[in-house]
CSV table of C-alpha atoms and ligand atoms in Angstrom, one decimal:
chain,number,residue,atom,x,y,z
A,98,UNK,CA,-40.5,-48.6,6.1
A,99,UNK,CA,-38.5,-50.2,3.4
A,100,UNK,CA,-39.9,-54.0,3.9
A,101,UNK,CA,-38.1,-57.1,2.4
A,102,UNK,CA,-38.3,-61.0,1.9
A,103,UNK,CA,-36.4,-63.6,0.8
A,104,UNK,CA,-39.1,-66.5,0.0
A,105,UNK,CA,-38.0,-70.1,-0.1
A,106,UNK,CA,-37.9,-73.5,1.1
A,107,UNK,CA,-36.1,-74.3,3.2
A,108,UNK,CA,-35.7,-70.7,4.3
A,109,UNK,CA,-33.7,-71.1,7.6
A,110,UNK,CA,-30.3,-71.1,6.5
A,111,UNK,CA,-30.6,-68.3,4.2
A,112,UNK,CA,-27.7,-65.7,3.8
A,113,UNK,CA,-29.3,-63.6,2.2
A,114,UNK,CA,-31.0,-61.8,5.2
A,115,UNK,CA,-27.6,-61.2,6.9
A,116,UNK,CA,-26.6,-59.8,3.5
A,117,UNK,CA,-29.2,-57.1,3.2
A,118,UNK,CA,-29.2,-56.2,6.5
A,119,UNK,CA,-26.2,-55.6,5.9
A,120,UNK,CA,-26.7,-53.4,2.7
A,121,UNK,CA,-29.5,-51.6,4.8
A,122,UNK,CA,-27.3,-50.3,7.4
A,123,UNK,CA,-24.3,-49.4,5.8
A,124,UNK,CA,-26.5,-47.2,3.8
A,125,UNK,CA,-28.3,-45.4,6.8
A,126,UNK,CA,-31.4,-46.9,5.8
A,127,UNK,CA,-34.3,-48.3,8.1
A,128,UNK,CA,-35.4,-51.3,7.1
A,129,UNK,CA,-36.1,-54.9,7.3
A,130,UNK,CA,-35.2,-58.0,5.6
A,131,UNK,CA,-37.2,-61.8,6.9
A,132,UNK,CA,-36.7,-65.3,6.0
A,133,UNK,CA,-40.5,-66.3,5.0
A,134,UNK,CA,-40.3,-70.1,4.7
A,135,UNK,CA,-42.6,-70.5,1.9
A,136,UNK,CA,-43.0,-74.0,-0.1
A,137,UNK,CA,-44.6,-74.4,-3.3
A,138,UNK,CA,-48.7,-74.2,-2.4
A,139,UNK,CA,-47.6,-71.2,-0.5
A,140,UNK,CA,-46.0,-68.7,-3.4
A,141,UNK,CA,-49.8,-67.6,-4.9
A,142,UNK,CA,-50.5,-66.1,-1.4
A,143,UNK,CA,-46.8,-64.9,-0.3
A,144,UNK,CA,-46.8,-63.0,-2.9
A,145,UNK,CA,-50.0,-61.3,-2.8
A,146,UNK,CA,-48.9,-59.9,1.4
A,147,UNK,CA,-45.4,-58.9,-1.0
A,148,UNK,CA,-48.2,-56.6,-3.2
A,149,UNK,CA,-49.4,-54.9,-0.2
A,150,UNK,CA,-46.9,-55.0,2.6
A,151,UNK,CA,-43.2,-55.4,1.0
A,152,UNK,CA,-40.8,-53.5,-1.7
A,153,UNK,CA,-39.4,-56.7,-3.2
A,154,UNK,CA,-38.8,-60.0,-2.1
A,155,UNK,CA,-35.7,-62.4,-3.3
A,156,UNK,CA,-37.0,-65.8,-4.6
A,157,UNK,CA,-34.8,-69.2,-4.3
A,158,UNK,CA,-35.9,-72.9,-4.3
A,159,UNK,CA,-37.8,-73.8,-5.0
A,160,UNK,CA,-39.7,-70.9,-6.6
A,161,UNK,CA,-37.3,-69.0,-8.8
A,162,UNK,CA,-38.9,-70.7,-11.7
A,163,UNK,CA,-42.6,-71.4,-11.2
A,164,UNK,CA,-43.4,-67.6,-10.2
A,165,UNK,CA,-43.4,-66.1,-13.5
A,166,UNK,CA,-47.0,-66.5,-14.3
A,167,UNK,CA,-48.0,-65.1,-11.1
A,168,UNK,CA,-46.2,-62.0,-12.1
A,169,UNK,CA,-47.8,-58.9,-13.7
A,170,UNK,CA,-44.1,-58.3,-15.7
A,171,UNK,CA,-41.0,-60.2,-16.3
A,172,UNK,CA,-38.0,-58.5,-17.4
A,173,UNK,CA,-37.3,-60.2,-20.8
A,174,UNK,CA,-33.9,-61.4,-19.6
A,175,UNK,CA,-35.5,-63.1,-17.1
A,176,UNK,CA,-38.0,-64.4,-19.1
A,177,UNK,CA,-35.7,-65.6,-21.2
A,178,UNK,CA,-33.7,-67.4,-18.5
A,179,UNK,CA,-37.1,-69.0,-17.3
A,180,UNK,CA,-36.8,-67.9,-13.8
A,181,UNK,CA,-37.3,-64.7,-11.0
A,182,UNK,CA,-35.3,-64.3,-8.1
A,183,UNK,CA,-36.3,-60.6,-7.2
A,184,UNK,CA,-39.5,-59.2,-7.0
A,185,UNK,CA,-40.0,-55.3,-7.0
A,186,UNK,CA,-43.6,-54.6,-5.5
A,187,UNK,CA,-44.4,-50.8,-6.9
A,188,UNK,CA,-48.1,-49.5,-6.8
A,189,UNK,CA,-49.2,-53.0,-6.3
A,190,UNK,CA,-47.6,-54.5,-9.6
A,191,UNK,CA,-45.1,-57.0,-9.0
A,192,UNK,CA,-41.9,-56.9,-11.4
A,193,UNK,CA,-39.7,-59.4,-11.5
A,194,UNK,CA,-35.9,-59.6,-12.8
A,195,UNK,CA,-33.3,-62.0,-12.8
A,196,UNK,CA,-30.0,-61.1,-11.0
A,197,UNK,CA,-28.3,-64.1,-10.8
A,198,UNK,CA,-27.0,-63.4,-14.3
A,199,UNK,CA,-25.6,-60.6,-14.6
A,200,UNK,CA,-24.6,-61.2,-10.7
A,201,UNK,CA,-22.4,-64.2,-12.3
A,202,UNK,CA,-21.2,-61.9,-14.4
A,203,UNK,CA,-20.3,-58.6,-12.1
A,204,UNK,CA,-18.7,-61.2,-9.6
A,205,UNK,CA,-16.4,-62.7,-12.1
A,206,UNK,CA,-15.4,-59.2,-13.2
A,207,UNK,CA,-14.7,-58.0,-9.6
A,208,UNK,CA,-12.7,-60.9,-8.8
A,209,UNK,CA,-10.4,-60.7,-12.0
A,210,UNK,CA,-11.2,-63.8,-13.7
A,211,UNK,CA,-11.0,-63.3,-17.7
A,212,UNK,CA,-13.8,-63.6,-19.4
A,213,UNK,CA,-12.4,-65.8,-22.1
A,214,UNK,CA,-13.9,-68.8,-23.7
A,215,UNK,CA,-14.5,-71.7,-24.5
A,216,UNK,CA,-16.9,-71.6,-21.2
A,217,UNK,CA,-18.2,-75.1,-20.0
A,218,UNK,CA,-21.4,-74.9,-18.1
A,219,UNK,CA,-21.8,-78.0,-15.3
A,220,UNK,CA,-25.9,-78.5,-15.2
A,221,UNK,CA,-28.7,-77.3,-16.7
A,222,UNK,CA,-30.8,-76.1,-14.3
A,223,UNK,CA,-32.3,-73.2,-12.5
A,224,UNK,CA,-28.8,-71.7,-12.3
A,225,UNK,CA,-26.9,-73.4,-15.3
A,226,UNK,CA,-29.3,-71.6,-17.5
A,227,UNK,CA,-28.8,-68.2,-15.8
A,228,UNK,CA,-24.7,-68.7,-16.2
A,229,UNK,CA,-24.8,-70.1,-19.9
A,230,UNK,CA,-27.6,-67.3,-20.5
A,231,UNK,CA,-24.9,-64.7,-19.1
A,232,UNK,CA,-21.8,-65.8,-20.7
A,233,UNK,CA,-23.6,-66.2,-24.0
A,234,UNK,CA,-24.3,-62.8,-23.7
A,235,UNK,CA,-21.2,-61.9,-22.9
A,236,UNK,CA,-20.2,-63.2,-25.9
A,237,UNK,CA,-18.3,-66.5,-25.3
A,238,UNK,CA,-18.2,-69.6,-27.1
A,239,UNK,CA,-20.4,-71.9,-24.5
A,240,UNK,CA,-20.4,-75.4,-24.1
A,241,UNK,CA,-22.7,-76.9,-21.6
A,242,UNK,CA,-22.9,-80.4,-20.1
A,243,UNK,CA,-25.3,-82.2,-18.0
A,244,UNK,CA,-25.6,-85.3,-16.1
A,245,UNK,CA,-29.3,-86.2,-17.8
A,246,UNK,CA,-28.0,-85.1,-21.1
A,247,UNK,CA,-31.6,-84.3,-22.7
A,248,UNK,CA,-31.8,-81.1,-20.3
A,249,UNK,CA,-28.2,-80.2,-21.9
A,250,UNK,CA,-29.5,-80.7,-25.3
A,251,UNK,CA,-32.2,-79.1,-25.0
A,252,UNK,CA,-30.6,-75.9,-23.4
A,253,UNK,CA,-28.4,-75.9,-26.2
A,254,UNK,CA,-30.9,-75.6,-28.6
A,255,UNK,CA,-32.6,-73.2,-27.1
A,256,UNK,CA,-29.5,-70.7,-26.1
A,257,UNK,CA,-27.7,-71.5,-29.0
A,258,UNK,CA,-25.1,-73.3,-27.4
A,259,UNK,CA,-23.0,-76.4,-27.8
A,260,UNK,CA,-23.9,-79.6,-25.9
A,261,UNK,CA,-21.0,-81.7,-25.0
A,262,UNK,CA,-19.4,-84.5,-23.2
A,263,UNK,CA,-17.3,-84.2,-20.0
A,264,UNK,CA,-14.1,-84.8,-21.3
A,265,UNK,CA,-14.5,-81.3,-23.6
A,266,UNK,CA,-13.3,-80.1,-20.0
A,267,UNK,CA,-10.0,-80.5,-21.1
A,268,UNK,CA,-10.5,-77.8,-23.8
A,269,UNK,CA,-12.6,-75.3,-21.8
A,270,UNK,CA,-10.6,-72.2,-20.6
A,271,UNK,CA,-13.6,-71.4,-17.8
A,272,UNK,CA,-15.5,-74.3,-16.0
A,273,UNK,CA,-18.4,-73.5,-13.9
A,274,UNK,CA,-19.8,-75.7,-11.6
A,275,UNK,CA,-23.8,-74.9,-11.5
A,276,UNK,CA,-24.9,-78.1,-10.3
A,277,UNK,CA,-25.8,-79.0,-6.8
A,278,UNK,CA,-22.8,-82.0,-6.7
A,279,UNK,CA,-20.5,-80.6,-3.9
A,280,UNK,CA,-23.3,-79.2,-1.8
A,281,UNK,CA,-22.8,-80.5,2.0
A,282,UNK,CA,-20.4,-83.4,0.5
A,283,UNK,CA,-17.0,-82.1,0.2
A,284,UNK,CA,-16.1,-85.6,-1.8
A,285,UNK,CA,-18.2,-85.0,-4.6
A,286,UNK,CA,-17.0,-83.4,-7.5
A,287,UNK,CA,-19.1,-83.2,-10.9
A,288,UNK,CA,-15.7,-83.2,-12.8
A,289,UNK,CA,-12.9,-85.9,-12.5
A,290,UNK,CA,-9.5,-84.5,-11.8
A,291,UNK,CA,-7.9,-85.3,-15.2
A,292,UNK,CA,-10.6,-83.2,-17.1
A,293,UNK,CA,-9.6,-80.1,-15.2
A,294,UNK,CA,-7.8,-78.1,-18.5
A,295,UNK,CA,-3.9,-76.7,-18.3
A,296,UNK,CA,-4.9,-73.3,-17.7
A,297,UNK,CA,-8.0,-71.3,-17.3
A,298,UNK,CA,-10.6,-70.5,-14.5
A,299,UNK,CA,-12.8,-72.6,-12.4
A,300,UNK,CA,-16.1,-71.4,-10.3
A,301,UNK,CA,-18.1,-73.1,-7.9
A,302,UNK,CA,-21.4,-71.7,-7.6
A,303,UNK,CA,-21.8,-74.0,-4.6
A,304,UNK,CA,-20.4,-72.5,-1.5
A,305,UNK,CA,-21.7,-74.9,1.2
A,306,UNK,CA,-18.7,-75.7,1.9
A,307,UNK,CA,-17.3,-72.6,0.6
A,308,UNK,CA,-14.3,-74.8,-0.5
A,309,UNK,CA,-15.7,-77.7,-2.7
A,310,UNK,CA,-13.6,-80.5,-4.3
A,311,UNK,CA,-14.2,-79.5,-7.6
A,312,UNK,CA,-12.4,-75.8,-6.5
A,313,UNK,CA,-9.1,-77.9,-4.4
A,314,UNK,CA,-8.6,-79.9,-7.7
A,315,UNK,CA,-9.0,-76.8,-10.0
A,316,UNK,CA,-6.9,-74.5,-7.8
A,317,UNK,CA,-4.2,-77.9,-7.3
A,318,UNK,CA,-3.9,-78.1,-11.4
A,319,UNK,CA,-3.0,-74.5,-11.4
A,320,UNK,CA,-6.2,-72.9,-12.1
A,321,UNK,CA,-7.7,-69.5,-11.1
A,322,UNK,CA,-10.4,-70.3,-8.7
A,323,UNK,CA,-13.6,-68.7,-7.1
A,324,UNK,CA,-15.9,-69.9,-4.9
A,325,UNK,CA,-20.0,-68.9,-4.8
A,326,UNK,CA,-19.9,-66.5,-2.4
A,327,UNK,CA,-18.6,-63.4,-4.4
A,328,UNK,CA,-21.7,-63.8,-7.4
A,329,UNK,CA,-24.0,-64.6,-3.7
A,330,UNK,CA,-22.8,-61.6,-3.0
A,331,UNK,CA,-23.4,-59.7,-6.4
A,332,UNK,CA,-27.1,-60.9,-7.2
A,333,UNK,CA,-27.7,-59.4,-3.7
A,334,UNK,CA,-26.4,-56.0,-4.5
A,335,UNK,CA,-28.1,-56.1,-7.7
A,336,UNK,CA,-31.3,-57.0,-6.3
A,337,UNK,CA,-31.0,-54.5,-3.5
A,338,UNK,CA,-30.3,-52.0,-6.4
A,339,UNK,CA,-33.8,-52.9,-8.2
A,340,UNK,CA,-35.9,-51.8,-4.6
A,341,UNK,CA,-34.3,-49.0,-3.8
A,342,UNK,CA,-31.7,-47.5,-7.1
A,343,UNK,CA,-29.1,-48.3,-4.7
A,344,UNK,CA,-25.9,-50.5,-5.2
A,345,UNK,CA,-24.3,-51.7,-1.7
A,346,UNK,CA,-21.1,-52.6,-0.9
A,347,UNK,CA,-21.0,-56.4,-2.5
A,348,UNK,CA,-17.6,-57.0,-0.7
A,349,UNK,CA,-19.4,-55.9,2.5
A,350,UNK,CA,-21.9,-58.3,1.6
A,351,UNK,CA,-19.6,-60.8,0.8
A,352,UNK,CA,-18.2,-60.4,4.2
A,353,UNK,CA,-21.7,-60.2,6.1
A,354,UNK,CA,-22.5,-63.8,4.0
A,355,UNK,CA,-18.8,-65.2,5.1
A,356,UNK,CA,-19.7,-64.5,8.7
A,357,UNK,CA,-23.2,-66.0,8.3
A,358,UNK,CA,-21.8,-68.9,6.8
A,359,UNK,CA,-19.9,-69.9,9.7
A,360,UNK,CA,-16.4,-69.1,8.1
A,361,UNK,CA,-16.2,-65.8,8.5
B,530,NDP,P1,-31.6,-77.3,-9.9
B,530,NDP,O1,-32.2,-78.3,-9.0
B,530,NDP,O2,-32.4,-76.5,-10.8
B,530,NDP,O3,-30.5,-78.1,-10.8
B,530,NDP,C1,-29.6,-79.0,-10.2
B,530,NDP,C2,-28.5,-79.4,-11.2
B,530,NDP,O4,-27.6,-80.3,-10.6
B,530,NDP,C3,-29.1,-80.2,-12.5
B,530,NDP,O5,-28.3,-79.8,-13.6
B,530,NDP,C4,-28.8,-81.6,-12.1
B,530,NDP,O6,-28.7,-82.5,-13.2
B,530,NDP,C5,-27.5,-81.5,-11.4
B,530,NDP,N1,-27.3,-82.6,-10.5
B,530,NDP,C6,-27.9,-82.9,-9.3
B,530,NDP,N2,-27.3,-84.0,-8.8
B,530,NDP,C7,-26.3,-84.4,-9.6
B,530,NDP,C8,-25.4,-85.5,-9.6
B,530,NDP,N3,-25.4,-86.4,-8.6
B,530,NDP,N4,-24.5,-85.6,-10.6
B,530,NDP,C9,-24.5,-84.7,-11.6
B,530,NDP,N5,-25.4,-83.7,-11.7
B,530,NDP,C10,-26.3,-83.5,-10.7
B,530,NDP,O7,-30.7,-76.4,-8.9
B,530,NDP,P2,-30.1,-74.9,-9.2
B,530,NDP,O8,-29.7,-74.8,-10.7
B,530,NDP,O9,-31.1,-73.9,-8.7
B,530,NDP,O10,-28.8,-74.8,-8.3
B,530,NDP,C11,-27.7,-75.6,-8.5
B,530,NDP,C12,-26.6,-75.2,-7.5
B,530,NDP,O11,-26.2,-73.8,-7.6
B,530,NDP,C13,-27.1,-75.3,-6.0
B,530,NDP,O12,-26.1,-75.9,-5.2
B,530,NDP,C14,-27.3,-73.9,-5.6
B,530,NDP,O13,-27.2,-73.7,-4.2
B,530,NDP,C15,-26.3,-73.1,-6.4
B,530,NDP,N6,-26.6,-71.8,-6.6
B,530,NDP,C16,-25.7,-70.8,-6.2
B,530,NDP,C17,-25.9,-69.5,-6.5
B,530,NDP,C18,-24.9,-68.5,-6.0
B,530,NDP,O14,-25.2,-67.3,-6.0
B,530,NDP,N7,-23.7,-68.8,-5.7
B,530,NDP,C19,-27.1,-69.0,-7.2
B,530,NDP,C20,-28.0,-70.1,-7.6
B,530,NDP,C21,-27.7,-71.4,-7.3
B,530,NDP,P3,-30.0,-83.3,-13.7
B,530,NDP,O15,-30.7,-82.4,-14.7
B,530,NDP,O16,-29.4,-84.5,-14.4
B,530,NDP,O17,-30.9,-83.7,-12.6
């Protein structure tokens, strides 16, 4: 039986299992997809029962980035990005790839928002270095900003990218909200109003609420908006694709996440 994971903590609030049970049966396939709430001390054992018992397993917080040397391979993009959110279990090796990335990338595609620099990156973590990593690649000009500005600096460096205060918002012609400011506080915004550029694209990777500040004020300015759900959505497909060399619906996905969400 096609077996699958997502391993995190917190775990319970997940969408990803309503997501790929979703993929599973709209493709006919039998399967299964848990929640295994799994903190920190518990990855070096989770992921051994993934080696004998699962396919693949989705990481998220916080374990994207510390399972990389309990890997036997790392997809170089992944490496590169410094962090794993699917694991591919195959003759008891465990692979791991990176699908937040291109997952960014496919969602901003599917909804119709240009890809046209210059792109500001909000944060510098887990998920701000995945977004800067794919728009780089991509080939935009990419500015990146972060409240401890160090982090920016140093992701900068290392990417190739240009570190910047707030106010280069103005400039930007795609904002991108990857930090966690907005989550379950829809007052907080990482980005004052009057930074918000003329025209342009703004995403919220945070979709708890699925409607953030940071999105109202973008989409009150006049801006093309998006909110985390759709590249949710897309890193699931692509993941999904890894185990079984199948793509699912995303959309569908999308939906199943909506309803999970509470706002569907
Ligand atoms: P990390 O913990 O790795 O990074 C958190 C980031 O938020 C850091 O840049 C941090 O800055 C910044 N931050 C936290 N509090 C504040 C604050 N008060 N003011 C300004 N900046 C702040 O988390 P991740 O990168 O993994 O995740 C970030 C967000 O993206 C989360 O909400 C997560 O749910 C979401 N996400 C969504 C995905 C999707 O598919 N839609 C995929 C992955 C993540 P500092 O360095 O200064 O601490």
């Amino acid at each position: 039986m096609l077996r699958l994971a997502v391993l995190g903590s917190p775990i319970a609030h997940s969408l990803s299992p309503a997501m790929h049970r979703y993929a599973l049966s709209s493709l006919g396939l039998e399967g299964s997809y848990e929640a295994l709430e799994t903190p920190l001390e518990a990855l070096k054992d989770r992921l051994e029962r993934v080696r004998r018992e699962y396919r693949g397993a989705n990481l998220t917080i916080p374990l994207k980035e510390v399972a990389l040397p309990l890997l036997d391979w790392v997809a170089p993009e992944a490496q590169a990005i410094g962090a794993v959110n699917t694991v591919l279990s195959v003759e008891g090796r465990l692979f791991g790839f990176n699908t937040d990335a291109p997952g960014f990338l496919q969602a901003l595609r599917a909804e119709g928002i240009p890809l046209m620099g210059p792109a500001l990156v909000l944060g510098a973590g887990g998920a701000g270095r995945a977004v800067a990593w794919a728009l780089k690649e991509a080939g935009l000009e990419v500015w990146v900003w972060n409240r401890t500005s160090t982090r920016a600096e140093a992701l900068a460096e290392e990417f190739g990218l240009e570190a910047v205060p707030l106010e280069r918002a103005k400039e930007a012609r795609l904002l991108v909200n990857a930090t966690s400011v907005g989550l379950k506080d829809p007052t907080a915004t990482p980005l004052p109003a009057e930074f918000f550029p003329r025209e342009g694209a703004a995403v919220d990777l945070v979709y708890r609420p699925l409607w953030t500040r940071f999105l109202r004020e973008a989409q009150a300015r006049g801006l093309m908006v998006q909110t985390g759900l759709p590249m949710l959505a897309w890193q699931g497909a692509l993941a999904f694709r890894i185990w079984t060399g199948l793509l699912p619906d995303a959309r569908g996905m999308e939906a199943a996440a909506l309803q999970a969400l509470g706002e569907g």
